[in-house]
Amino acid sequence: MTRIVYVNGRYRQYRDAFVHAEDRGFQFGDAVYEVCEIYNGGLVDQARHMERLTRSLGELGIRPPMGPAALRQVMRETVRRNRVVNGLLYLQVTRGVAPRDFAMPPHGTPSTLICLARRGDPARFADQAQHGIAVITVPDIRWGRCDIKTTMLLPAVLAKDTARKAGAKEAWLVDRDGFVTEGSASNAWIVTADGRLVTRGLGHQLLPGVTRRTVIDILAHEGLVLEERAFTPEEAKCAREAFITSATNTVMPVISIDGTAIGNGAPGSIALHLRTIFHSIASVTK
Ligand code: PDD
């Protein structure tokens, strides 16, 4: 349960944590966000999340709400005030409040910043990883700049809902050429028969996942071979293993895609190994 939410300079009780009705994040999805894992009271890969936030803001020309040191302080304080040891930190920056107009608001309009932290349930995730998750594929109907982490998440929300209704935990989005771009809220990976790890190369079609980046560092460490390229659902269904990466899941094995069992239908050993060593390689900032 979140107790305290940072909103534009104040730490508010959850029930009083409001933004304005004419906030551009609310009206246009004119906002960017980050989700960081909180592990043992520290923020996982905070520097990378902040780098991506800076990039997202820059690509959209949204004013940074404050400098990096002050932002790090808000993040730390939000974790502390919510007494979260393991869980998630959510941070959103919008282009601010202005009378509704598609045109940009006047230069100097202050951006909105909110930050909250929530406790997670590591035991539940550990249990899920032991069983693995089911994935379905759906068409990728998103826009042309999925590399920017914006709050315009309706296609992802609909994809996740389709997955849930099909008894799956995640949806893999398939582009017009028939290749998997990523998950609705995660990056998608497969392991080939000869043990190479495949994930799509970066570009405007997918989010440069922080967890994806850290897993790539781990591969080098573990002597595993990376292949950054697109793959189809058909190739994925014949893969030795499949998994997803995200701040919310770290590394989560996928055991079926569209009802087809992956490998022997149990979580793959490489995915489970990466999951086990993830936090010893990722940076954790207190
Ligand atoms: N989502 N791709 C998409 C579309 C995502 O929304 C996410 C994360 C990722 C993985 O990125 P990272 O490893 O940096 O978490 C990939 C977050 C967790 C969310 O929206 O809740």
PDB file of C-alpha atoms and ligand atoms in Angstrom:
ATOM      1  CA  MET A   1       0.000   0.000   0.000  1.00  0.00           C
ATOM      2  CA  THR A   2       1.297   3.467  -0.886  1.00  0.00           C
ATOM      3  CA  ARG A   3       1.046   5.853   2.071  1.00  0.00           C
ATOM      4  CA  ILE A   4       2.785   8.960   0.830  1.00  0.00           C
ATOM      5  CA  VAL A   5       2.977  10.420  -2.691  1.00  0.00           C
ATOM      6  CA  TYR A   6       5.264  13.224  -3.795  1.00  0.00           C
ATOM      7  CA  VAL A   7       3.278  15.752  -5.874  1.00  0.00           C
ATOM      8  CA  ASN A   8       4.918  18.952  -7.114  1.00  0.00           C
ATOM      9  CA  GLY A   9       7.075  19.718  -4.125  1.00  0.00           C
ATOM     10  CA  ARG A  10       4.967  18.157  -1.368  1.00  0.00           C
ATOM     11  CA  TYR A  11       4.733  14.753   0.232  1.00  0.00           C
ATOM     12  CA  ARG A  12       0.992  14.109   0.455  1.00  0.00           C
ATOM     13  CA  GLN A  13      -1.136  11.459   2.081  1.00  0.00           C
ATOM     14  CA  TYR A  14      -2.269   8.964  -0.562  1.00  0.00           C
ATOM     15  CA  ARG A  15      -5.911  10.093  -0.370  1.00  0.00           C
ATOM     16  CA  ASP A  16      -4.880  13.739  -0.971  1.00  0.00           C
ATOM     17  CA  ALA A  17      -2.409  13.139  -3.806  1.00  0.00           C
ATOM     18  CA  PHE A  18      -4.037  15.024  -6.713  1.00  0.00           C
ATOM     19  CA  VAL A  19      -2.960  16.736  -9.917  1.00  0.00           C
ATOM     20  CA  HIS A  20      -4.995  19.388 -11.744  1.00  0.00           C
ATOM     21  CA  ALA A  21      -7.920  18.490 -14.080  1.00  0.00           C
ATOM     22  CA  GLU A  22      -6.162  20.353 -16.901  1.00  0.00           C
ATOM     23  CA  ASP A  23      -2.857  18.602 -16.470  1.00  0.00           C
ATOM     24  CA  ARG A  24      -1.578  17.690 -19.940  1.00  0.00           C
ATOM     25  CA  GLY A  25      -0.654  14.232 -18.718  1.00  0.00           C
ATOM     26  CA  PHE A  26      -4.309  13.621 -17.914  1.00  0.00           C
ATOM     27  CA  GLN A  27      -5.691  15.278 -21.071  1.00  0.00           C
ATOM     28  CA  PHE A  28      -3.190  14.217 -23.752  1.00  0.00           C
ATOM     29  CA  GLY A  29      -0.950  11.546 -22.260  1.00  0.00           C
ATOM     30  CA  ASP A  30       1.642  14.320 -22.644  1.00  0.00           C
ATOM     31  CA  ALA A  31       3.913  12.791 -20.046  1.00  0.00           C
ATOM     32  CA  VAL A  32       6.756  10.360 -19.491  1.00  0.00           C
ATOM     33  CA  TYR A  33       7.427   7.959 -16.654  1.00  0.00           C
ATOM     34  CA  GLU A  34       9.820   5.481 -15.102  1.00  0.00           C
ATOM     35  CA  VAL A  35       9.335   2.393 -12.972  1.00  0.00           C
ATOM     36  CA  CYS A  36      12.311   1.320 -10.826  1.00  0.00           C
ATOM     37  CA  GLU A  37      12.574  -1.823  -8.781  1.00  0.00           C
ATOM     38  CA  ILE A  38      13.226  -1.306  -5.058  1.00  0.00           C
ATOM     39  CA  TYR A  39      15.422  -4.125  -3.762  1.00  0.00           C
ATOM     40  CA  ASN A  40      16.632  -4.346  -0.154  1.00  0.00           C
ATOM     41  CA  GLY A  41      15.670  -0.703   0.307  1.00  0.00           C
ATOM     42  CA  GLY A  42      17.728   0.484  -2.701  1.00  0.00           C
ATOM     43  CA  LEU A  43      16.841   1.510  -6.255  1.00  0.00           C
ATOM     44  CA  VAL A  44      17.910  -0.944  -8.939  1.00  0.00           C
ATOM     45  CA  ASP A  45      19.764   0.604 -11.884  1.00  0.00           C
ATOM     46  CA  GLN A  46      18.705   4.105 -10.835  1.00  0.00           C
ATOM     47  CA  ALA A  47      21.310   5.816 -13.025  1.00  0.00           C
ATOM     48  CA  ARG A  48      20.034   4.033 -16.132  1.00  0.00           C
ATOM     49  CA  HIS A  49      16.422   4.885 -15.303  1.00  0.00           C
ATOM     50  CA  MET A  50      17.384   8.517 -14.865  1.00  0.00           C
ATOM     51  CA  GLU A  51      19.313   8.538 -18.137  1.00  0.00           C
ATOM     52  CA  ARG A  52      16.261   7.149 -19.931  1.00  0.00           C
ATOM     53  CA  LEU A  53      13.986   9.683 -18.247  1.00  0.00           C
ATOM     54  CA  THR A  54      16.265  12.514 -19.377  1.00  0.00           C
ATOM     55  CA  ARG A  55      16.188  11.136 -22.905  1.00  0.00           C
ATOM     56  CA  SER A  56      12.380  10.759 -22.924  1.00  0.00           C
ATOM     57  CA  LEU A  57      11.983  14.343 -21.674  1.00  0.00           C
ATOM     58  CA  GLY A  58      14.451  15.610 -24.269  1.00  0.00           C
ATOM     59  CA  GLU A  59      12.772  13.791 -27.183  1.00  0.00           C
ATOM     60  CA  LEU A  60       9.430  15.405 -26.283  1.00  0.00           C
ATOM     61  CA  GLY A  61      10.802  18.780 -25.197  1.00  0.00           C
ATOM     62  CA  ILE A  62       9.308  18.482 -21.692  1.00  0.00           C
ATOM     63  CA  ARG A  63      11.105  20.587 -19.080  1.00  0.00           C
ATOM     64  CA  PRO A  64      12.961  18.514 -16.480  1.00  0.00           C
ATOM     65  CA  PRO A  65      11.117  19.275 -13.230  1.00  0.00           C
ATOM     66  CA  MET A  66      14.376  19.644 -11.253  1.00  0.00           C
ATOM     67  CA  GLY A  67      18.053  18.751 -11.435  1.00  0.00           C
ATOM     68  CA  PRO A  68      19.280  15.151 -11.145  1.00  0.00           C
ATOM     69  CA  ALA A  69      20.523  15.443  -7.550  1.00  0.00           C
ATOM     70  CA  ALA A  70      17.188  16.869  -6.337  1.00  0.00           C
ATOM     71  CA  LEU A  71      15.303  14.179  -8.257  1.00  0.00           C
ATOM     72  CA  ARG A  72      17.423  11.436  -6.710  1.00  0.00           C
ATOM     73  CA  GLN A  73      16.603  12.944  -3.298  1.00  0.00           C
ATOM     74  CA  VAL A  74      12.838  12.861  -4.067  1.00  0.00           C
ATOM     75  CA  MET A  75      13.122   9.221  -5.129  1.00  0.00           C
ATOM     76  CA  ARG A  76      15.072   8.250  -2.015  1.00  0.00           C
ATOM     77  CA  GLU A  77      12.740  10.166   0.285  1.00  0.00           C
ATOM     78  CA  THR A  78       9.639   8.624  -1.343  1.00  0.00           C
ATOM     79  CA  VAL A  79      11.023   5.135  -0.712  1.00  0.00           C
ATOM     80  CA  ARG A  80      11.895   6.070   2.870  1.00  0.00           C
ATOM     81  CA  ARG A  81       8.549   7.661   3.722  1.00  0.00           C
ATOM     82  CA  ASN A  82       6.678   4.633   2.379  1.00  0.00           C
ATOM     83  CA  ARG A  83       9.033   2.266   4.235  1.00  0.00           C
ATOM     84  CA  VAL A  84       9.407   0.063   1.174  1.00  0.00           C
ATOM     85  CA  VAL A  85      12.113  -2.585   1.325  1.00  0.00           C
ATOM     86  CA  ASN A  86      11.125  -4.541  -1.779  1.00  0.00           C
ATOM     87  CA  GLY A  87       8.714  -3.141  -4.336  1.00  0.00           C
ATOM     88  CA  LEU A  88       8.476  -0.449  -6.981  1.00  0.00           C
ATOM     89  CA  LEU A  89       8.995   3.245  -7.396  1.00  0.00           C
ATOM     90  CA  TYR A  90       6.852   5.045  -9.988  1.00  0.00           C
ATOM     91  CA  LEU A  91       7.737   8.493 -11.244  1.00  0.00           C
ATOM     92  CA  GLN A  92       5.874  10.581 -13.798  1.00  0.00           C
ATOM     93  CA  VAL A  93       6.668  13.954 -15.373  1.00  0.00           C
ATOM     94  CA  THR A  94       4.006  15.755 -17.415  1.00  0.00           C
ATOM     95  CA  ARG A  95       4.198  18.908 -19.536  1.00  0.00           C
ATOM     96  CA  GLY A  96       2.228  20.645 -16.785  1.00  0.00           C
ATOM     97  CA  VAL A  97      -1.090  22.412 -16.428  1.00  0.00           C
ATOM     98  CA  ALA A  98      -2.613  24.681 -19.105  1.00  0.00           C
ATOM     99  CA  PRO A  99      -6.073  25.316 -20.635  1.00  0.00           C
ATOM    100  CA  ARG A 100      -6.709  22.416 -23.028  1.00  0.00           C
ATOM    101  CA  ASP A 101      -5.069  23.123 -26.372  1.00  0.00           C
ATOM    102  CA  PHE A 102      -3.245  20.816 -28.776  1.00  0.00           C
ATOM    103  CA  ALA A 103      -0.647  23.543 -29.197  1.00  0.00           C
ATOM    104  CA  MET A 104       2.158  23.478 -26.659  1.00  0.00           C
ATOM    105  CA  PRO A 105       1.636  25.553 -23.493  1.00  0.00           C
ATOM    106  CA  PRO A 106       3.634  28.757 -23.014  1.00  0.00           C
ATOM    107  CA  HIS A 107       7.363  28.359 -22.575  1.00  0.00           C
ATOM    108  CA  GLY A 108       8.175  28.152 -18.881  1.00  0.00           C
ATOM    109  CA  THR A 109       4.989  26.277 -17.880  1.00  0.00           C
ATOM    110  CA  PRO A 110       6.173  24.205 -14.902  1.00  0.00           C
ATOM    111  CA  SER A 111       6.116  20.471 -15.472  1.00  0.00           C
ATOM    112  CA  THR A 112       4.256  18.230 -13.043  1.00  0.00           C
ATOM    113  CA  LEU A 113       6.218  15.650 -11.062  1.00  0.00           C
ATOM    114  CA  ILE A 114       4.717  12.838  -9.072  1.00  0.00           C
ATOM    115  CA  CYS A 115       6.561   9.992  -7.367  1.00  0.00           C
ATOM    116  CA  LEU A 116       5.213   7.071  -5.375  1.00  0.00           C
ATOM    117  CA  ALA A 117       6.528   3.840  -3.923  1.00  0.00           C
ATOM    118  CA  ARG A 118       4.722   0.605  -3.276  1.00  0.00           C
ATOM    119  CA  ARG A 119       5.594  -2.611  -1.516  1.00  0.00           C
ATOM    120  CA  GLY A 120       5.867  -5.748  -3.655  1.00  0.00           C
ATOM    121  CA  ASP A 121       5.593  -9.408  -2.854  1.00  0.00           C
ATOM    122  CA  PRO A 122       8.943 -11.030  -3.758  1.00  0.00           C
ATOM    123  CA  ALA A 123       7.675 -14.478  -2.662  1.00  0.00           C
ATOM    124  CA  ARG A 124       4.808 -14.296  -5.163  1.00  0.00           C
ATOM    125  CA  PHE A 125       7.187 -13.352  -7.998  1.00  0.00           C
ATOM    126  CA  ALA A 126       9.616 -16.091  -6.993  1.00  0.00           C
ATOM    127  CA  ASP A 127       6.782 -18.581  -7.100  1.00  0.00           C
ATOM    128  CA  GLN A 128       5.660 -17.298 -10.501  1.00  0.00           C
ATOM    129  CA  ALA A 129       9.214 -17.690 -11.817  1.00  0.00           C
ATOM    130  CA  GLN A 130       9.320 -21.315 -10.633  1.00  0.00           C
ATOM    131  CA  HIS A 131       6.204 -22.030 -12.702  1.00  0.00           C
ATOM    132  CA  GLY A 132       6.857 -19.647 -15.612  1.00  0.00           C
ATOM    133  CA  ILE A 133       4.244 -17.558 -17.400  1.00  0.00           C
ATOM    134  CA  ALA A 134       2.078 -17.956 -20.481  1.00  0.00           C
ATOM    135  CA  VAL A 135       2.268 -15.369 -23.260  1.00  0.00           C
ATOM    136  CA  ILE A 136      -0.017 -14.690 -26.206  1.00  0.00           C
ATOM    137  CA  THR A 137       0.736 -12.683 -29.339  1.00  0.00           C
ATOM    138  CA  VAL A 138      -1.349  -9.707 -30.501  1.00  0.00           C
ATOM    139  CA  PRO A 139      -0.862  -7.097 -33.246  1.00  0.00           C
ATOM    140  CA  ASP A 140       1.294  -4.120 -32.242  1.00  0.00           C
ATOM    141  CA  ILE A 141      -1.055  -1.160 -32.761  1.00  0.00           C
ATOM    142  CA  ARG A 142       1.131   1.457 -31.020  1.00  0.00           C
ATOM    143  CA  TRP A 143       2.669   4.640 -32.422  1.00  0.00           C
ATOM    144  CA  GLY A 144       6.013   5.211 -34.154  1.00  0.00           C
ATOM    145  CA  ARG A 145       8.070   6.287 -31.105  1.00  0.00           C
ATOM    146  CA  CYS A 146       7.804   3.379 -28.677  1.00  0.00           C
ATOM    147  CA  ASP A 147      11.409   4.104 -27.631  1.00  0.00           C
ATOM    148  CA  ILE A 148      10.057   7.024 -25.553  1.00  0.00           C
ATOM    149  CA  LYS A 149       8.544   5.936 -22.244  1.00  0.00           C
ATOM    150  CA  THR A 150       5.296   7.907 -22.447  1.00  0.00           C
ATOM    151  CA  THR A 151       2.124   7.381 -20.441  1.00  0.00           C
ATOM    152  CA  MET A 152       0.126   6.856 -23.685  1.00  0.00           C
ATOM    153  CA  LEU A 153      -0.386   3.237 -22.725  1.00  0.00           C
ATOM    154  CA  LEU A 154      -3.842   2.336 -24.026  1.00  0.00           C
ATOM    155  CA  PRO A 155      -2.612  -0.207 -26.616  1.00  0.00           C
ATOM    156  CA  ALA A 156      -0.549  -1.866 -23.882  1.00  0.00           C
ATOM    157  CA  VAL A 157      -3.510  -1.867 -21.501  1.00  0.00           C
ATOM    158  CA  LEU A 158      -5.723  -3.506 -24.145  1.00  0.00           C
ATOM    159  CA  ALA A 159      -3.030  -6.055 -25.038  1.00  0.00           C
ATOM    160  CA  LYS A 160      -2.603  -6.990 -21.373  1.00  0.00           C
ATOM    161  CA  ASP A 161      -6.350  -7.345 -20.979  1.00  0.00           C
ATOM    162  CA  THR A 162      -6.521  -9.659 -24.011  1.00  0.00           C
ATOM    163  CA  ALA A 163      -3.713 -11.711 -22.465  1.00  0.00           C
ATOM    164  CA  ARG A 164      -5.444 -11.934 -19.089  1.00  0.00           C
ATOM    165  CA  LYS A 165      -8.716 -13.018 -20.713  1.00  0.00           C
ATOM    166  CA  ALA A 166      -6.797 -15.751 -22.545  1.00  0.00           C
ATOM    167  CA  GLY A 167      -5.297 -16.938 -19.259  1.00  0.00           C
ATOM    168  CA  ALA A 168      -1.853 -15.475 -20.050  1.00  0.00           C
ATOM    169  CA  LYS A 169       0.274 -13.026 -18.049  1.00  0.00           C
ATOM    170  CA  GLU A 170       1.801 -11.038 -20.901  1.00  0.00           C
ATOM    171  CA  ALA A 171       1.145 -10.186 -24.553  1.00  0.00           C
ATOM    172  CA  TRP A 172       3.950 -10.083 -27.109  1.00  0.00           C
ATOM    173  CA  LEU A 173       3.298  -7.424 -29.721  1.00  0.00           C
ATOM    174  CA  VAL A 174       3.800  -8.381 -33.368  1.00  0.00           C
ATOM    175  CA  ASP A 175       4.614  -5.735 -35.980  1.00  0.00           C
ATOM    176  CA  ARG A 176       3.198  -5.509 -39.529  1.00  0.00           C
ATOM    177  CA  ASP A 177       6.096  -7.549 -40.893  1.00  0.00           C
ATOM    178  CA  GLY A 178       5.293 -10.408 -38.510  1.00  0.00           C
ATOM    179  CA  PHE A 179       8.137  -9.848 -36.017  1.00  0.00           C
ATOM    180  CA  VAL A 180       7.826  -9.553 -32.230  1.00  0.00           C
ATOM    181  CA  THR A 181       8.639  -6.002 -31.098  1.00  0.00           C
ATOM    182  CA  GLU A 182       8.415  -6.514 -27.304  1.00  0.00           C
ATOM    183  CA  GLY A 183       5.909  -7.331 -24.574  1.00  0.00           C
ATOM    184  CA  SER A 184       3.118  -4.952 -23.566  1.00  0.00           C
ATOM    185  CA  ALA A 185       5.234  -3.955 -20.539  1.00  0.00           C
ATOM    186  CA  SER A 186       8.458  -5.938 -20.955  1.00  0.00           C
ATOM    187  CA  ASN A 187      11.161  -6.872 -23.453  1.00  0.00           C
ATOM    188  CA  ALA A 188      10.927 -10.250 -25.186  1.00  0.00           C
ATOM    189  CA  TRP A 189      13.731 -12.814 -25.400  1.00  0.00           C
ATOM    190  CA  ILE A 190      14.290 -16.306 -26.762  1.00  0.00           C
ATOM    191  CA  VAL A 191      17.126 -18.821 -26.478  1.00  0.00           C
ATOM    192  CA  THR A 192      17.985 -20.665 -29.689  1.00  0.00           C
ATOM    193  CA  ALA A 193      18.619 -24.428 -29.906  1.00  0.00           C
ATOM    194  CA  ASP A 194      22.382 -23.766 -29.796  1.00  0.00           C
ATOM    195  CA  GLY A 195      22.100 -21.502 -26.712  1.00  0.00           C
ATOM    196  CA  ARG A 196      22.303 -17.986 -28.217  1.00  0.00           C
ATOM    197  CA  LEU A 197      20.141 -15.326 -26.559  1.00  0.00           C
ATOM    198  CA  VAL A 198      18.039 -13.313 -28.979  1.00  0.00           C
ATOM    199  CA  THR A 199      16.255 -10.032 -28.341  1.00  0.00           C
ATOM    200  CA  ARG A 200      15.206  -7.363 -30.784  1.00  0.00           C
ATOM    201  CA  GLY A 201      17.727  -4.597 -31.547  1.00  0.00           C
ATOM    202  CA  LEU A 202      16.843  -1.105 -30.362  1.00  0.00           C
ATOM    203  CA  GLY A 203      14.999   1.385 -32.542  1.00  0.00           C
ATOM    204  CA  HIS A 204      11.824   3.447 -32.552  1.00  0.00           C
ATOM    205  CA  GLN A 205       9.670   0.283 -32.341  1.00  0.00           C
ATOM    206  CA  LEU A 206      10.525  -0.722 -28.778  1.00  0.00           C
ATOM    207  CA  LEU A 207      11.501   0.582 -25.366  1.00  0.00           C
ATOM    208  CA  PRO A 208      15.208   0.391 -24.505  1.00  0.00           C
ATOM    209  CA  GLY A 209      14.552  -1.609 -21.349  1.00  0.00           C
ATOM    210  CA  VAL A 210      16.863  -0.970 -18.423  1.00  0.00           C
ATOM    211  CA  THR A 211      16.567  -4.617 -17.346  1.00  0.00           C
ATOM    212  CA  ARG A 212      17.311  -5.681 -20.941  1.00  0.00           C
ATOM    213  CA  ARG A 213      20.505  -3.597 -20.799  1.00  0.00           C
ATOM    214  CA  THR A 214      21.599  -5.081 -17.473  1.00  0.00           C
ATOM    215  CA  VAL A 215      20.866  -8.617 -18.690  1.00  0.00           C
ATOM    216  CA  ILE A 216      23.092  -7.884 -21.703  1.00  0.00           C
ATOM    217  CA  ASP A 217      25.879  -6.958 -19.246  1.00  0.00           C
ATOM    218  CA  ILE A 218      25.274 -10.247 -17.412  1.00  0.00           C
ATOM    219  CA  LEU A 219      25.565 -12.242 -20.640  1.00  0.00           C
ATOM    220  CA  ALA A 220      29.050 -10.858 -21.271  1.00  0.00           C
ATOM    221  CA  HIS A 221      29.953 -11.771 -17.676  1.00  0.00           C
ATOM    222  CA  GLU A 222      28.598 -15.314 -18.076  1.00  0.00           C
ATOM    223  CA  GLY A 223      30.136 -15.929 -21.499  1.00  0.00           C
ATOM    224  CA  LEU A 224      26.707 -16.215 -23.134  1.00  0.00           C
ATOM    225  CA  VAL A 225      26.235 -15.114 -26.725  1.00  0.00           C
ATOM    226  CA  LEU A 226      23.830 -12.286 -27.578  1.00  0.00           C
ATOM    227  CA  GLU A 227      22.096 -11.832 -30.907  1.00  0.00           C
ATOM    228  CA  GLU A 228      20.221  -8.538 -31.250  1.00  0.00           C
ATOM    229  CA  ARG A 229      17.709  -9.179 -34.020  1.00  0.00           C
ATOM    230  CA  ALA A 230      14.008  -9.501 -34.649  1.00  0.00           C
ATOM    231  CA  PHE A 231      12.321 -12.913 -34.382  1.00  0.00           C
ATOM    232  CA  THR A 232       8.875 -14.164 -35.329  1.00  0.00           C
ATOM    233  CA  PRO A 233       6.326 -15.866 -33.050  1.00  0.00           C
ATOM    234  CA  GLU A 234       6.931 -19.047 -35.107  1.00  0.00           C
ATOM    235  CA  GLU A 235      10.656 -19.001 -34.297  1.00  0.00           C
ATOM    236  CA  ALA A 236       9.851 -18.261 -30.635  1.00  0.00           C
ATOM    237  CA  LYS A 237       7.494 -21.238 -30.423  1.00  0.00           C
ATOM    238  CA  CYS A 238      10.331 -23.543 -31.548  1.00  0.00           C
ATOM    239  CA  ALA A 239      12.912 -21.921 -29.235  1.00  0.00           C
ATOM    240  CA  ARG A 240      14.662 -23.775 -26.435  1.00  0.00           C
ATOM    241  CA  GLU A 241      13.594 -21.108 -23.918  1.00  0.00           C
ATOM    242  CA  ALA A 242      11.781 -17.806 -23.810  1.00  0.00           C
ATOM    243  CA  PHE A 243      11.595 -15.099 -21.167  1.00  0.00           C
ATOM    244  CA  ILE A 244      10.726 -11.481 -20.527  1.00  0.00           C
ATOM    245  CA  THR A 245      12.623  -8.712 -18.760  1.00  0.00           C
ATOM    246  CA  SER A 246      11.312  -5.627 -16.956  1.00  0.00           C
ATOM    247  CA  ALA A 247      11.800  -3.716 -13.729  1.00  0.00           C
ATOM    248  CA  THR A 248       8.656  -5.379 -12.378  1.00  0.00           C
ATOM    249  CA  ASN A 249       9.643  -8.953 -13.319  1.00  0.00           C
ATOM    250  CA  THR A 250      13.457  -8.825 -13.575  1.00  0.00           C
ATOM    251  CA  VAL A 251      13.836 -12.054 -15.608  1.00  0.00           C
ATOM    252  CA  MET A 252      10.630 -14.102 -15.905  1.00  0.00           C
ATOM    253  CA  PRO A 253      10.579 -17.445 -17.780  1.00  0.00           C
ATOM    254  CA  VAL A 254       7.907 -17.936 -20.462  1.00  0.00           C
ATOM    255  CA  ILE A 255       6.626 -21.491 -20.713  1.00  0.00           C
ATOM    256  CA  SER A 256       4.060 -21.133 -23.508  1.00  0.00           C
ATOM    257  CA  ILE A 257       3.285 -18.828 -26.416  1.00  0.00           C
ATOM    258  CA  ASP A 258      -0.231 -18.888 -27.886  1.00  0.00           C
ATOM    259  CA  GLY A 259      -0.732 -22.219 -26.120  1.00  0.00           C
ATOM    260  CA  THR A 260       2.400 -23.836 -27.597  1.00  0.00           C
ATOM    261  CA  ALA A 261       4.770 -25.141 -24.922  1.00  0.00           C
ATOM    262  CA  ILE A 262       8.301 -23.735 -25.082  1.00  0.00           C
ATOM    263  CA  GLY A 263      11.053 -26.354 -24.736  1.00  0.00           C
ATOM    264  CA  ASN A 264       9.782 -29.004 -22.333  1.00  0.00           C
ATOM    265  CA  GLY A 265       7.094 -26.637 -21.022  1.00  0.00           C
ATOM    266  CA  ALA A 266       9.007 -25.770 -17.839  1.00  0.00           C
ATOM    267  CA  PRO A 267      11.012 -22.597 -17.053  1.00  0.00           C
ATOM    268  CA  GLY A 268      14.328 -22.666 -18.934  1.00  0.00           C
ATOM    269  CA  SER A 269      17.610 -23.093 -17.060  1.00  0.00           C
ATOM    270  CA  ILE A 270      19.266 -20.030 -18.641  1.00  0.00           C
ATOM    271  CA  ALA A 271      16.325 -17.767 -17.735  1.00  0.00           C
ATOM    272  CA  LEU A 272      16.297 -19.076 -14.162  1.00  0.00           C
ATOM    273  CA  HIS A 273      20.071 -18.629 -13.864  1.00  0.00           C
ATOM    274  CA  LEU A 274      19.886 -15.030 -15.137  1.00  0.00           C
ATOM    275  CA  ARG A 275      17.092 -14.367 -12.661  1.00  0.00           C
ATOM    276  CA  THR A 276      19.124 -15.810  -9.786  1.00  0.00           C
ATOM    277  CA  ILE A 277      22.212 -13.681 -10.433  1.00  0.00           C
ATOM    278  CA  PHE A 278      20.419 -10.525 -11.618  1.00  0.00           C
ATOM    279  CA  HIS A 279      20.635  -8.569  -8.353  1.00  0.00           C
ATOM    280  CA  SER A 280      24.284  -9.421  -7.816  1.00  0.00           C
ATOM    281  CA  ILE A 281      25.139  -7.693 -11.117  1.00  0.00           C
ATOM    282  CA  ALA A 282      22.604  -4.832 -11.233  1.00  0.00           C
ATOM    283  CA  SER A 283      23.527  -1.683  -9.333  1.00  0.00           C
ATOM    284  CA  VAL A 284      21.444  -1.029  -6.199  1.00  0.00           C
ATOM    285  CA  THR A 285      21.569   2.565  -4.861  1.00  0.00           C
ATOM    286  CA  LYS A 286      20.460   3.326  -1.297  1.00  0.00           C
TER     287      LYS A 286
HETATM  288  N1  PDD B   1       7.358  -1.284 -18.213  1.00  0.00           N
HETATM  289  N2  PDD B   1       8.842  -2.497 -22.897  1.00  0.00           N
HETATM  290  C1  PDD B   1       7.768  -1.848 -22.465  1.00  0.00           C
HETATM  291  C2  PDD B   1       6.715  -1.468 -23.439  1.00  0.00           C
HETATM  292  C3  PDD B   1       7.630  -1.527 -21.097  1.00  0.00           C
HETATM  293  O1  PDD B   1       6.537  -0.858 -20.667  1.00  0.00           O
HETATM  294  C4  PDD B   1       8.649  -1.933 -20.199  1.00  0.00           C
HETATM  295  C5  PDD B   1       8.581  -1.622 -18.727  1.00  0.00           C
HETATM  296  C6  PDD B   1       9.768  -2.610 -20.703  1.00  0.00           C
HETATM  297  C7  PDD B   1      10.917  -3.035 -19.811  1.00  0.00           C
HETATM  298  O2  PDD B   1      11.667  -1.917 -19.429  1.00  0.00           O
HETATM  299  P1  PDD B   1      12.469  -1.902 -18.048  1.00  0.00           P
HETATM  300  O3  PDD B   1      13.353  -3.089 -18.065  1.00  0.00           O
HETATM  301  O4  PDD B   1      13.218  -0.631 -18.083  1.00  0.00           O
HETATM  302  O5  PDD B   1      11.447  -1.964 -16.935  1.00  0.00           O
HETATM  303  C8  PDD B   1       9.832  -2.875 -22.052  1.00  0.00           C
HETATM  304  C9  PDD B   1       7.229  -0.865 -16.843  1.00  0.00           C
HETATM  305  C10 PDD B   1       7.729  -1.868 -15.872  1.00  0.00           C
HETATM  306  C11 PDD B   1       5.803  -0.426 -16.581  1.00  0.00           C
HETATM  307  O6  PDD B   1       5.281   0.232 -17.460  1.00  0.00           O
HETATM  308  O7  PDD B   1       5.246  -0.697 -15.524  1.00  0.00           O
END
